[in-house]
Structures are given as C-alpha cells and as structure tokens.
Short mmCIF file of C-alpha atoms and ligand atoms in Angstrom, two decimals:
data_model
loop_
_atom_site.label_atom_id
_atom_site.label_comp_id
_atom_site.label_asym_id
_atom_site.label_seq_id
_atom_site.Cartn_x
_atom_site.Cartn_y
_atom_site.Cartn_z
CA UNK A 269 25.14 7.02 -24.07
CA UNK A 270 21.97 6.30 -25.52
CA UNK A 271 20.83 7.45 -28.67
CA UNK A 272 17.34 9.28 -29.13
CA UNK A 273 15.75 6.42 -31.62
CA UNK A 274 17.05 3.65 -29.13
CA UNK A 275 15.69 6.29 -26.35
CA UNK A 276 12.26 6.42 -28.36
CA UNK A 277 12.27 2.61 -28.38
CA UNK A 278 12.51 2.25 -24.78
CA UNK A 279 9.35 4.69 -24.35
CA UNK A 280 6.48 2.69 -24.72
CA UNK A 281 3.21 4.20 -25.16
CA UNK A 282 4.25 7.87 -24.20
CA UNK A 283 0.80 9.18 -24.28
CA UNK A 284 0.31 12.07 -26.72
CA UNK A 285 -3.57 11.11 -27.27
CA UNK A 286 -4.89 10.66 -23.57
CA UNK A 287 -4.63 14.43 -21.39
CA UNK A 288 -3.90 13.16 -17.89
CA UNK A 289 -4.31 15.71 -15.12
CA UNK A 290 -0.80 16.90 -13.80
CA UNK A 291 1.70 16.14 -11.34
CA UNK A 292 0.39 15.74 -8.17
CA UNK A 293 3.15 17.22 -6.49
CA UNK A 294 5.09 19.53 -8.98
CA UNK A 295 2.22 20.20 -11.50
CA UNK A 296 4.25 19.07 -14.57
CA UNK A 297 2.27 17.62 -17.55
CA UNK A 298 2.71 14.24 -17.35
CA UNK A 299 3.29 12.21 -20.99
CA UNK A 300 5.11 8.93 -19.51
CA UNK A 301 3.77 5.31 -18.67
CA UNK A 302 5.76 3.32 -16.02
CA UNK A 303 2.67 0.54 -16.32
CA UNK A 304 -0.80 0.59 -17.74
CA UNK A 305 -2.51 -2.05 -15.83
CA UNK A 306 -5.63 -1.93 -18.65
CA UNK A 307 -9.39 -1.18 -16.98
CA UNK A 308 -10.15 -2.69 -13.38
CA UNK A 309 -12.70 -2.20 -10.53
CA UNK A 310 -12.44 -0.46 -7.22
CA UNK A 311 -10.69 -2.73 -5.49
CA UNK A 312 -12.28 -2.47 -2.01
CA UNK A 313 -15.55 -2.49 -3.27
CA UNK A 314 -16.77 -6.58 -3.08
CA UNK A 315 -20.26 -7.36 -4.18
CA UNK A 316 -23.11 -8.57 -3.01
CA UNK A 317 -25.34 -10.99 -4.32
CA UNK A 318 -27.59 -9.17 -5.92
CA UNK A 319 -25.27 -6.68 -7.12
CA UNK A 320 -23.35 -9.71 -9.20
CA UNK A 321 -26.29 -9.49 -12.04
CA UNK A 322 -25.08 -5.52 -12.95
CA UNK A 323 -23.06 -3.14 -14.20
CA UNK A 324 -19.57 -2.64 -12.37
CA UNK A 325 -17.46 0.43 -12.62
CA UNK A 326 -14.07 0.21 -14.12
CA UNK A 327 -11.29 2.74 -13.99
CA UNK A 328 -8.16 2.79 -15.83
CA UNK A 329 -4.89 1.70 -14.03
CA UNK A 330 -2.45 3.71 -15.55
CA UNK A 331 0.64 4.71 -13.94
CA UNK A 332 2.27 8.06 -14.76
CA UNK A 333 5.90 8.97 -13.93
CA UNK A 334 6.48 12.55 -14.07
CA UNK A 335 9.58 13.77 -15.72
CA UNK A 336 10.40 16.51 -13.32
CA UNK A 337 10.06 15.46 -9.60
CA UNK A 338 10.19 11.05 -11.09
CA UNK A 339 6.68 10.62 -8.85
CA UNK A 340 5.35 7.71 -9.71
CA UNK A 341 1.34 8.62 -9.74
CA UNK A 342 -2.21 7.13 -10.56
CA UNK A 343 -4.84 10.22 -11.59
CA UNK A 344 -7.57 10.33 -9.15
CA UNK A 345 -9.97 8.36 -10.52
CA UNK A 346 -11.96 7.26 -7.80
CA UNK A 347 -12.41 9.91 -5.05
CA UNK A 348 -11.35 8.77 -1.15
CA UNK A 349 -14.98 10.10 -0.72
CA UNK A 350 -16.77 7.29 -2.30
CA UNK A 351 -13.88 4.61 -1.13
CA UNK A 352 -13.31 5.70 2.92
CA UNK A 353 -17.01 5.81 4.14
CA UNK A 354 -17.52 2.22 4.74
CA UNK A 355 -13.75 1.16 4.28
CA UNK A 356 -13.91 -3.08 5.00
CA UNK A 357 -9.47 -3.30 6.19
CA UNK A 358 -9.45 -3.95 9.76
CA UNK A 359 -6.00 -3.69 10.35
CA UNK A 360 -6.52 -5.90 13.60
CA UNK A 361 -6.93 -8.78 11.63
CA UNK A 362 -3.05 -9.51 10.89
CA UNK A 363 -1.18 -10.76 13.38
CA UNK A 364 2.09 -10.01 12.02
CA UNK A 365 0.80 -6.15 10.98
CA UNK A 366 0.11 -6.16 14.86
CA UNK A 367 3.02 -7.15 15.83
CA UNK A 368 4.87 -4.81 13.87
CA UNK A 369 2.89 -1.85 15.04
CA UNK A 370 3.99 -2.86 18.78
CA UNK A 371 7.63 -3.26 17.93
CA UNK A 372 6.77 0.38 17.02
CA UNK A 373 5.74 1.88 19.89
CA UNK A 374 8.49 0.58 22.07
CA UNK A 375 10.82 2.07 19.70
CA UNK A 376 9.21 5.62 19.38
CA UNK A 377 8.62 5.39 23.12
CA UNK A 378 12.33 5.23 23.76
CA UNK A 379 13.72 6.74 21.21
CA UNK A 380 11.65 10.08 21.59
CA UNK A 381 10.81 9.74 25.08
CA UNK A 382 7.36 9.79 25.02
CA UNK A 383 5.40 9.89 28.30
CA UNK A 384 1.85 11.29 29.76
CA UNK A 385 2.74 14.87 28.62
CA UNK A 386 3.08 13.98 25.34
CA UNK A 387 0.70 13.99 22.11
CA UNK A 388 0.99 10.96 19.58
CA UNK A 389 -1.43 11.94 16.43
CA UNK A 390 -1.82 9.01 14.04
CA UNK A 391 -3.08 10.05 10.63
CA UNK A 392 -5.57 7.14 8.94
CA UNK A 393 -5.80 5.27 12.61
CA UNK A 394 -8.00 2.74 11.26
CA UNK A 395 -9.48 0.90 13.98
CA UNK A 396 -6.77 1.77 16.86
CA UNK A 397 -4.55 -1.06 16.40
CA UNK A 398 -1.77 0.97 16.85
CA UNK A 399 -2.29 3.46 19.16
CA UNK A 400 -4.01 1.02 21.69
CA UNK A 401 -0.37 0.18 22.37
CA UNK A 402 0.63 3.95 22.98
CA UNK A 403 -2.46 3.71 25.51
CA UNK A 404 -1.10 1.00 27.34
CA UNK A 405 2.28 2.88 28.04
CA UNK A 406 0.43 5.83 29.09
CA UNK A 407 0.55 8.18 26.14
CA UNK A 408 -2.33 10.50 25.04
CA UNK A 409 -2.88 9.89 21.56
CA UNK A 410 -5.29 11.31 18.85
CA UNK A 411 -6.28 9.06 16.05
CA UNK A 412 -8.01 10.71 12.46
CA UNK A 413 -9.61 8.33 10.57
CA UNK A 414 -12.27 9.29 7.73
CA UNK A 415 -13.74 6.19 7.58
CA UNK A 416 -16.64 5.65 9.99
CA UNK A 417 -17.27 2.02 10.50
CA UNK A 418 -13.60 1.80 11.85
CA UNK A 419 -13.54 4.78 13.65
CA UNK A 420 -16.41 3.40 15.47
CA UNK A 421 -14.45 0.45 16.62
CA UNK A 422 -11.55 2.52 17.36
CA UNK A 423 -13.45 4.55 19.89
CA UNK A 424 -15.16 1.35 21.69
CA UNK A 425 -11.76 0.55 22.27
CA UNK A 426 -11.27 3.89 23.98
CA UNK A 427 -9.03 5.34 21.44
CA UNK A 428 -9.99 8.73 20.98
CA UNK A 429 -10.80 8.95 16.88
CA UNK A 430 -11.36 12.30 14.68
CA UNK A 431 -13.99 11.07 12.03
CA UNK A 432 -12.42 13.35 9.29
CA UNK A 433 -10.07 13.68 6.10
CA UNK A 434 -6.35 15.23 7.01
CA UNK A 435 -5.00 18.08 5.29
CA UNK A 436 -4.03 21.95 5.74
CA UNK A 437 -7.25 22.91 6.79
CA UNK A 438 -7.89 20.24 9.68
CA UNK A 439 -4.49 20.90 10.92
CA UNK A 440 -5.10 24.97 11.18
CA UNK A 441 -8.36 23.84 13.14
CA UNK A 442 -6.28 21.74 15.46
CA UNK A 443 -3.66 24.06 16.56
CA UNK A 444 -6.35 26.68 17.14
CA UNK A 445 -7.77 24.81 19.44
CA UNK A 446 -4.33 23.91 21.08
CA UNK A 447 -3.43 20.61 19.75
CA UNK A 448 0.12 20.02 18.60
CA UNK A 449 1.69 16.40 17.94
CA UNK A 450 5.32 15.47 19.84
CA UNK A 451 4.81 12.64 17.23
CA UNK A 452 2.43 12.40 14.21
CA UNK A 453 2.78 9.00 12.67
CA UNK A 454 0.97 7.95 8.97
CA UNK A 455 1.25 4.28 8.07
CA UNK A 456 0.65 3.49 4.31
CA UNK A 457 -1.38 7.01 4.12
CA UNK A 458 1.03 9.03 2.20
CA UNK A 459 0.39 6.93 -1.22
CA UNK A 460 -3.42 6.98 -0.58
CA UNK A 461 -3.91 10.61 -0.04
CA UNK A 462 -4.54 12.74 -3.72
CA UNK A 463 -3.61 16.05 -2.53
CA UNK A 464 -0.35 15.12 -1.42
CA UNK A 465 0.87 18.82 -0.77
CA UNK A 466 -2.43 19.50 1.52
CA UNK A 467 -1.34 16.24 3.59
CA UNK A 468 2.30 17.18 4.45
CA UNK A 469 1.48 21.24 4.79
CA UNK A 470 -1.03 19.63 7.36
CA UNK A 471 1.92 17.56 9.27
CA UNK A 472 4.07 20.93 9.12
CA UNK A 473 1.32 23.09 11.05
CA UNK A 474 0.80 20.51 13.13
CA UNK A 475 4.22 19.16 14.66
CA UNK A 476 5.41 20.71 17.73
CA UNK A 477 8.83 22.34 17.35
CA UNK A 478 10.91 20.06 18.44
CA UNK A 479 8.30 17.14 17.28
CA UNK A 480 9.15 13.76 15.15
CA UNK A 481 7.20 12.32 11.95
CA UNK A 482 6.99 9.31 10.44
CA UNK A 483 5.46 7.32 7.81
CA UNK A 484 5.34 4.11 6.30
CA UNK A 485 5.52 3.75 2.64
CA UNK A 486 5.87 0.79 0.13
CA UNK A 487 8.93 1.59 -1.22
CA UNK A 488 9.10 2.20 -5.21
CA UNK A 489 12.67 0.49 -5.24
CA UNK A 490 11.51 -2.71 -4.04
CA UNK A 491 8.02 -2.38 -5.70
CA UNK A 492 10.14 -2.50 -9.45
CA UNK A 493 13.05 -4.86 -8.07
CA UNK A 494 10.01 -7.53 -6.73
CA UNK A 495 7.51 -7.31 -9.94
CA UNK A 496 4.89 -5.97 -7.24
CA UNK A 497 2.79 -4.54 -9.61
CA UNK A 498 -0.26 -5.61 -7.68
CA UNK A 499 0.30 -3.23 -5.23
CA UNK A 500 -1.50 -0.77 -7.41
CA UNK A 501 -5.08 -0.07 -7.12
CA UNK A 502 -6.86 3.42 -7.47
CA UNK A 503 -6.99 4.01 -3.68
CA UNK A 504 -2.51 3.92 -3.97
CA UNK A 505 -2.02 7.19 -5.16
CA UNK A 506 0.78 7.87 -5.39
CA UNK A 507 4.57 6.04 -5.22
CA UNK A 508 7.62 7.06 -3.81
CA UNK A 509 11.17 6.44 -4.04
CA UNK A 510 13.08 7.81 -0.98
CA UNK A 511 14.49 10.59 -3.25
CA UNK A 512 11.30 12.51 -4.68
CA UNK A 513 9.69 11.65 -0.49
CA UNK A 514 13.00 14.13 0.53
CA UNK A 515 12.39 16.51 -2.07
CA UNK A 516 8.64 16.74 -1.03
CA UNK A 517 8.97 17.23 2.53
CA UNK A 518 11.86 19.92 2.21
CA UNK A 519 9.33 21.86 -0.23
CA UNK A 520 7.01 21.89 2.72
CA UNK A 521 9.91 22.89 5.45
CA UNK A 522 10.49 19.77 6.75
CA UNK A 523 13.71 17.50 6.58
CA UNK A 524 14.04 13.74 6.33
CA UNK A 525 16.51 13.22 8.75
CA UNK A 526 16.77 8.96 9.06
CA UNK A 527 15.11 6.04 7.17
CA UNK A 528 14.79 2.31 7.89
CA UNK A 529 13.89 -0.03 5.50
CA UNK A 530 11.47 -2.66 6.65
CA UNK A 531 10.28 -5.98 4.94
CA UNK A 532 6.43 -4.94 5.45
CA UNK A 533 4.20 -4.63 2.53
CA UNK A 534 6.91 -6.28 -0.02
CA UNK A 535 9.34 -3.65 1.38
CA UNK A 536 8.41 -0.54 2.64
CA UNK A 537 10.21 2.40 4.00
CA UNK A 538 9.31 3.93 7.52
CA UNK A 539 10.93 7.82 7.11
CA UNK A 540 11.47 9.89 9.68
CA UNK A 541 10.98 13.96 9.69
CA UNK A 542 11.35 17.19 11.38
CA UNK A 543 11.22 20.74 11.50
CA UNK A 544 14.05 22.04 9.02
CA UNK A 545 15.46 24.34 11.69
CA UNK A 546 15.07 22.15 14.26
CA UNK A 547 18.91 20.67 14.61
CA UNK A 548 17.82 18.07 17.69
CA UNK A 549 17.57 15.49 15.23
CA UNK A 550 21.31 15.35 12.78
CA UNK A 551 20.25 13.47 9.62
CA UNK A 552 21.86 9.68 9.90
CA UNK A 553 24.44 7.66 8.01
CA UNK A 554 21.60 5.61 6.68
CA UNK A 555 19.40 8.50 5.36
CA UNK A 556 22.71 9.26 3.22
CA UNK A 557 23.67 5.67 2.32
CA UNK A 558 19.91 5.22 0.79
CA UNK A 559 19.82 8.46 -1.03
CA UNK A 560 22.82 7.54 -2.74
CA UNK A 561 22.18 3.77 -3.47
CA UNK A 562 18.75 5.86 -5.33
CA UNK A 563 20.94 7.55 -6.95
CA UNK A 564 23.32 5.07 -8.68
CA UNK A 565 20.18 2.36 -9.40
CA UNK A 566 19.10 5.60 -11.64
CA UNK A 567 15.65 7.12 -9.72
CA UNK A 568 16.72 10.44 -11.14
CA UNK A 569 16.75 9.47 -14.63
CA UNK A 570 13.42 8.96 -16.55
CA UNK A 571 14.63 5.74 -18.81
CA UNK A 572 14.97 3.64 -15.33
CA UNK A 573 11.41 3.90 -15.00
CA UNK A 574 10.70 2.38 -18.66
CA UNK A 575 11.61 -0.84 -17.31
CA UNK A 576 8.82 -2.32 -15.55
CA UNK A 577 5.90 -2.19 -17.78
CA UNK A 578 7.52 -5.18 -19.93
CA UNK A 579 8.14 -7.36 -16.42
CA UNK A 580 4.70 -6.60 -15.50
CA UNK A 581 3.85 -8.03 -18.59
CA UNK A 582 6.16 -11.26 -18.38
CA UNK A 583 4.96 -12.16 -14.47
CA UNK A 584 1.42 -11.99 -16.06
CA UNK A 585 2.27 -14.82 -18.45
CA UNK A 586 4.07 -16.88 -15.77
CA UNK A 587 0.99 -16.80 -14.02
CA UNK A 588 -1.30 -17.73 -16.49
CA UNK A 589 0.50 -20.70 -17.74
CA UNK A 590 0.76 -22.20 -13.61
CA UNK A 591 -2.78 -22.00 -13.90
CA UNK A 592 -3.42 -23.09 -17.06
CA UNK A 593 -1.19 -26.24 -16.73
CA UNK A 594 -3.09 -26.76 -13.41
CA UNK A 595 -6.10 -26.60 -14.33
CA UNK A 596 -5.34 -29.40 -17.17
CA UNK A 597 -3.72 -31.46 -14.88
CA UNK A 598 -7.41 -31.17 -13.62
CA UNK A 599 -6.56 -29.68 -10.25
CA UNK A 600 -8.33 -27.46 -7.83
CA UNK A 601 -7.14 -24.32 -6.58
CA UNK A 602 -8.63 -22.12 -4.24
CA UNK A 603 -7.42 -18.54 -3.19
CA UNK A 604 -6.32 -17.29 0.46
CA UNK A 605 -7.27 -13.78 1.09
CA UNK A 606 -9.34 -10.50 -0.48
CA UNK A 607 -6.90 -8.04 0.12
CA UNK A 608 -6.85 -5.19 -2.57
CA UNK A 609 -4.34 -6.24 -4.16
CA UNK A 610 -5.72 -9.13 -5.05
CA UNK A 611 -8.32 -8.03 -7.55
CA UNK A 612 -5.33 -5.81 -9.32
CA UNK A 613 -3.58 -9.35 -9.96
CA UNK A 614 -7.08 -11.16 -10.79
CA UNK A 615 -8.44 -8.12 -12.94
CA UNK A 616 -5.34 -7.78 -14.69
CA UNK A 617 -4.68 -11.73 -15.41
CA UNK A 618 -8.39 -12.22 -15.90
CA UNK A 619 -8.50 -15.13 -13.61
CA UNK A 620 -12.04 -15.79 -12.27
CA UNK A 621 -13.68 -18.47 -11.16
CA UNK A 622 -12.53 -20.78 -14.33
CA UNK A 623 -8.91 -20.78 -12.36
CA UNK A 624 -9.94 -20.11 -8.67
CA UNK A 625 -13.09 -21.72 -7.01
CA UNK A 626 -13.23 -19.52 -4.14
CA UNK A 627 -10.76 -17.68 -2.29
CA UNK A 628 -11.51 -17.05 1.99
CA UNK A 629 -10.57 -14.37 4.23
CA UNK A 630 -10.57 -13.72 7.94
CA UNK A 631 -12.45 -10.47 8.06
CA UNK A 632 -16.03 -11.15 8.40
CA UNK A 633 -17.15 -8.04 6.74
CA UNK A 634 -15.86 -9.98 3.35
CA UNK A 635 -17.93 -13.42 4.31
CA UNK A 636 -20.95 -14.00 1.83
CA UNK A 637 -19.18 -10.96 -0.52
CA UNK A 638 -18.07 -11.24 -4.15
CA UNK A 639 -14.79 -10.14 -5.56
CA UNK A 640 -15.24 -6.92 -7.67
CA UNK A 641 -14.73 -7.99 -11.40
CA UNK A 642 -13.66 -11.06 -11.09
CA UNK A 643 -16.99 -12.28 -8.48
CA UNK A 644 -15.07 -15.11 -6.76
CA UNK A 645 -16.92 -15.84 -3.91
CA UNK A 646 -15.18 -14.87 -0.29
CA UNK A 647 -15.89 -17.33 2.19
CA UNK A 648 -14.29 -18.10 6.14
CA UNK A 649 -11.17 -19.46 5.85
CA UNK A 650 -12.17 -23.09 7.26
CA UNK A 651 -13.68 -23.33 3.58
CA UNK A 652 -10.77 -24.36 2.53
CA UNK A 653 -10.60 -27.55 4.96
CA UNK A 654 -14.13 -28.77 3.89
CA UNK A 655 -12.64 -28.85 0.24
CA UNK A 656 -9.41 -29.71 0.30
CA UNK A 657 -8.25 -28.14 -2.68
CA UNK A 658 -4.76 -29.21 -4.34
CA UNK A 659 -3.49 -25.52 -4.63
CA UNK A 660 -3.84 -22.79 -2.35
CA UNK A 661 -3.09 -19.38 -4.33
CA UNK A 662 -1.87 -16.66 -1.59
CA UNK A 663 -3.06 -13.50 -2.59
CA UNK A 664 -1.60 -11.50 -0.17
CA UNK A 665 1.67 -12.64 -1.02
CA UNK A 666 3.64 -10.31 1.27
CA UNK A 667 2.45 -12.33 4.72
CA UNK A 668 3.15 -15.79 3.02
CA UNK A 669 5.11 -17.03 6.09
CA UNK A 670 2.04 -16.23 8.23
CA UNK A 671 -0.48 -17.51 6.04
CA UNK A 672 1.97 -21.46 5.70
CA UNK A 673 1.83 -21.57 9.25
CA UNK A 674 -1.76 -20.81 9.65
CA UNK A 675 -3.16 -23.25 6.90
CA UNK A 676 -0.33 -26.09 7.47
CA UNK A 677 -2.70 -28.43 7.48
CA UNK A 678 -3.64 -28.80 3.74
CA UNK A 679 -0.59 -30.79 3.70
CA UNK A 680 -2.69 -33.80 5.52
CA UNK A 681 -3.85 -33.84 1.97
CA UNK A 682 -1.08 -33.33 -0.03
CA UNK A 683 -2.19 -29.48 -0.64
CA UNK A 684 0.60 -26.76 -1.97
CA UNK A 685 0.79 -23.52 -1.58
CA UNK A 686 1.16 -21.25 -4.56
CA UNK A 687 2.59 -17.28 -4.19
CA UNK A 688 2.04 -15.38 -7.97
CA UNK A 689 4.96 -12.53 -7.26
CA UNK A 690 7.66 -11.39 -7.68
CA UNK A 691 7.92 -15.37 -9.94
CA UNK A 692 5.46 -18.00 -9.25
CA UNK A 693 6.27 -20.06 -6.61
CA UNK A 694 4.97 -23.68 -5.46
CA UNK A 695 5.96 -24.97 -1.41
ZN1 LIG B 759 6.14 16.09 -10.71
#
C-alpha cells in the first residue's frame, strides 16, 4: 500500500498553476502530467527558405492523464483547421504501410463478406491507398478526407473522396441522403480527432445495423513499455489504452467486440466494433484476454501513469551522449526521414544541425523544405550516397527493417545505422 507522502512523491508536477481545458471525453478537470515534452513546433509544418529568417510558433507538449476515464490527452492547441488543409503524409509512400493496408482488405473482405452491394466508408482516407484495394475486389467505397491536396490525388485515382471533417453532423447528412457503411474503417484517426465524442456518435449514426468498425490506434501500452514518447505531437490527440477505447465506444452504444494487436506504428491496436444490440458479432477470447492483461499492468490506477515522464527523461540523455560522443569522435551523421515524429525527438533533444547535417525523405513535397524548429534541411534520399556519412539516424524508427534494406549500401563505406528509441541502438 502506498502511503500519501510516497504517493505525493511519485506525482510530479501535478499542475495546480496552469488551468488546462477538460477531459476530452468525460469532462473531468484534469491536474495530472504523464509527460511534459517542454515547447515545440507544429510538427507537419516544414519551412521554407525564406520562412527560416522568422518567428516560428511553439506550443506546449504537455500530456494530461485524466483521473476519471485514465485518457491520456494533449489540449487542442493547434486546431486540425490550420494543420489538415495542405496536410504533406502521403501514405503511398511506405511500402510496408501499403502492404499492411492490403493484408487488410483481404481480411475484412472475408471475414465480413464484403461484395458489390456493400459500402466500405474510410474515415481520414488520405490519398486512397487503402481503399484502392477495396476497388480492385469490387467494393463501393467512400473515402472522407479533410485535407485537399490528398483528396485530390485520391480522386485521380478514382476513389471517390468527401473533402470534409467527420463528426455527428456529417454523419446525420449522410444517412439522409441514404448512405450507410457495412464497414467504416479509421486508421490512426481516432488519436487525431479533438472532439472525440462527435467522431464516434458520427460512426454510431452511420453503421448499418448489422455493420463492422474498426480502427487503428497506437496503443498506450506499448507507447510507455517502448519509451515512444516521440509519438506525440499536437496533431495526436489523444491516447488510448484498450480499456478507456471500450469504455468510450459503449458510452456511444457501441461494443468492442475483438482486438488484434499489430506491430505497426511501435504497436498499435486495430479494434473492432458494433452495434450493442447487434449479437452477430460475440465478443472474442482475445478482446477478454487484453482487457484483463490492462488490468493487472495497472491502466485503471492513476500512479501507473506517473511512470513515464522520468524514462522520457532518461532516453533523452542516452541520446544526447551517442551524439555527443559522435560528434567528438568527429563523425558525420545524417538523418533518414521527416516524419512527425521526428521533430518531437529533435525539438525535445535540441538536436539541430550541430548533430545532424541533413536528414532526406522520399516524399517530394518535403524536398528543398526545412524542419520546423530544428531547420535541418530535407533533401531526396540519394543525398545520403553523395555524402557518405558515418551514421545514419532513423527517425522513423518504427519501419527500421524497411529503411536497412533500402539504404544497405552505406555499408560500401563502412556507414551504421543508428535507431534513438525505445534505447539507442547502432547496426
Ligand atoms: Zn476523462
């Protein structure tokens, strides 16, 4: 049993000073840090030249755990407004995130029995590179994606593409106009939406009676087990543990009736829903197993959550020493990748361009672009060949396996590869 001054010890910084806004989901005050991640840019929002000579806007990163409902939560700092317009992820530019969403749609096909009759709505489509592969089986889809440079490329790739923000009120419109979903599907949407109630009274109204949901989530467990504290930036809402995702969707009428745990994203959950009175779909062994394991690793109690600021902490100082005994060994290192979490892991170390030279991407939108905060240049990746540095620092940490196989040849010169989480790692 733990004794209130040792429990006061283990709460640092609950805020009394700062007034956050409440609970996104249960409206609680919230008074508790899981991680405050200091002041850092928009993460999607790389510079230009000419914007490198002024002013940036920071935000705070600071995470909130509420002490009624345990969602993990960033305030809304930065509205999807400003950030989804001209949104620069083209999902089509991973090859293992494409595979992944095919593996997908042979599963849902067969699983649900999806054919030409059917609807499949996905929620966030980005640029179709997952329901193209619906399309090729024969299965109307509907794709809603607020951001209109990739809904433009969706469409040229004849995947019909809503250019609006989901929520209750989009979903009324919808069904009055007599579209219902057999299967509405959100990949790594739920933790980027701020009005999370809006979202999943939107996927209620929506889904046809006997109809199937599911979303992809990085998964809170393995977020705190792996150090992955880079996977917050202001556009990541909110963060769930499977537990306070259940107790969401049954507050909305729907019921989480199986769950599969995938490696994607650092570990992610894919969580599948339904209609509370619908009974087609009994909820699984594994939906039960998980719920418990929650349980017993402590995701209902608020002192489990106290934990990770104080890791975050330690994996910054492994960091910085790598690169401060590399860069006295006098060695170069450049960076592979822009993705968003990135600039939480640069911001937060304060590594710039005294640590890396340059870091390249393969999204062309990024080419000739600036890092926000940190202004590392972002160049193609074949950058990295004309240079030859002795380190290459894999932002994207999470598609390492991909990234070694597509750059093996910086070994011709002796080159490593370096990964920063969950505990630096040289190969
Ligand atoms: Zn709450």
């Amino acid at each position: 049993m733990t004794d209130n001054l040792t429990l006061d010890r283990a709460m640092p910084k609950t805020e009394n000073a700062v007034k956050h806004a409440p609970c996104r989901f249960c409206g609680a005050a919230l008074h508790h840090t899981f991680t405050d991640l200091g002041m850092s840019p928009p993460c999607e929002s790389n510079l230009s030249a000419d914007q490198l000579n002024q002013m940036e806007p920071f935000y705070p990163l600071h995470v909130l755990v509420c002490e009624k409902c345990f969602l993990v939560q960033l305030e809304e700092y930065v509205s999807p407004e400003n950030i989804f317009t001209e949104y620069a992820y083209f999902s089509s530019f991973s090859d293992s995130w494409l595979a992944h969403s095919k593996a997908y749609t042979d599963l849902m096909v067969k699983r649900f029995q999806l054919d030409h009759d059917s609807l499949v709505v996905e929620l966030a489509s980005n640029d179709g590179y997952l329901l193209q592969y619906f399309v090729e089986k024969g299965v109307p889809v509907l794709g809603i994606e607020p951001a209109v440079n990739v809904a433009k490329e969706a469409t040229k790739k004849g995947i019909p593409t809503l250019v609006k923000f989901f929520g209750r009120e989009l979903a009324a419109e919808m069904v009055n106009d007599g579209t219902q979903a057999d299967l509405i599907l959100g990949n790594n949407v739920l933790a980027q939406v701020p009005d999370v109630c809006s979202f999943v009274a939107g996927m209620k109204t929506l889904l046809k009676p006997q109809g199937v949901i599911t979303l992809e989530f990085p998964h809170l467990m393995r977020l705190m087990e792996g150090n992955q504290f880079d996977t917050i930036y202001h556009e990541h809402f909110s963060y769930f543990s499977f537990l306070t995702t259940m107790k969401i969707m049954a507050k909305f009428g729907l019921t989480v009736f199986d769950v599969e745990e995938l490696s994607t994203h650092g570990g992610s959950l894919r969580v599948y829903a339904r209609h509370a009175d619908d009974k087609s779909h009994p909820v699984t062994d594994r939906a039960r197993e998980l719920a418990e394991r929650e349980e017993k690793a402590g995701f209902t109690r608020l002192e489990t959550y106290f934990s990770f600021d104080e890791k975050v902490k330690e994996t910054k100082r492994k960091i910085m020493s790598f690169l401060i005994e590399a860069k006295r060994a006098g060695k170069s290192i450049a960076g592979y990748g822009a993705p968003g979490k990135g600039n939480t892991l640069l911001n937060y170390c304060a590594i710039r361009t005294d640590f890396l030279d340059y870091t390249v991407d393969r999204n062309p939108y990024k080419h000739g672009k600036f890092l926000p905060g940190t202004h590392i240049p972002i160049f193609p990746p074949d950058k990295i060949r004309q240079t030859k540095p002795d380190y290459v620092f894999i932002l994207p940490w999470n598609l390492k396996n991909e990234i070694r196989e597509q750059l093996a040849y910086i070994r011709e010169w002796g080159g490593k590869f370096v990964v920063p989480i969950p505990e630096v790692e040289v190969f």
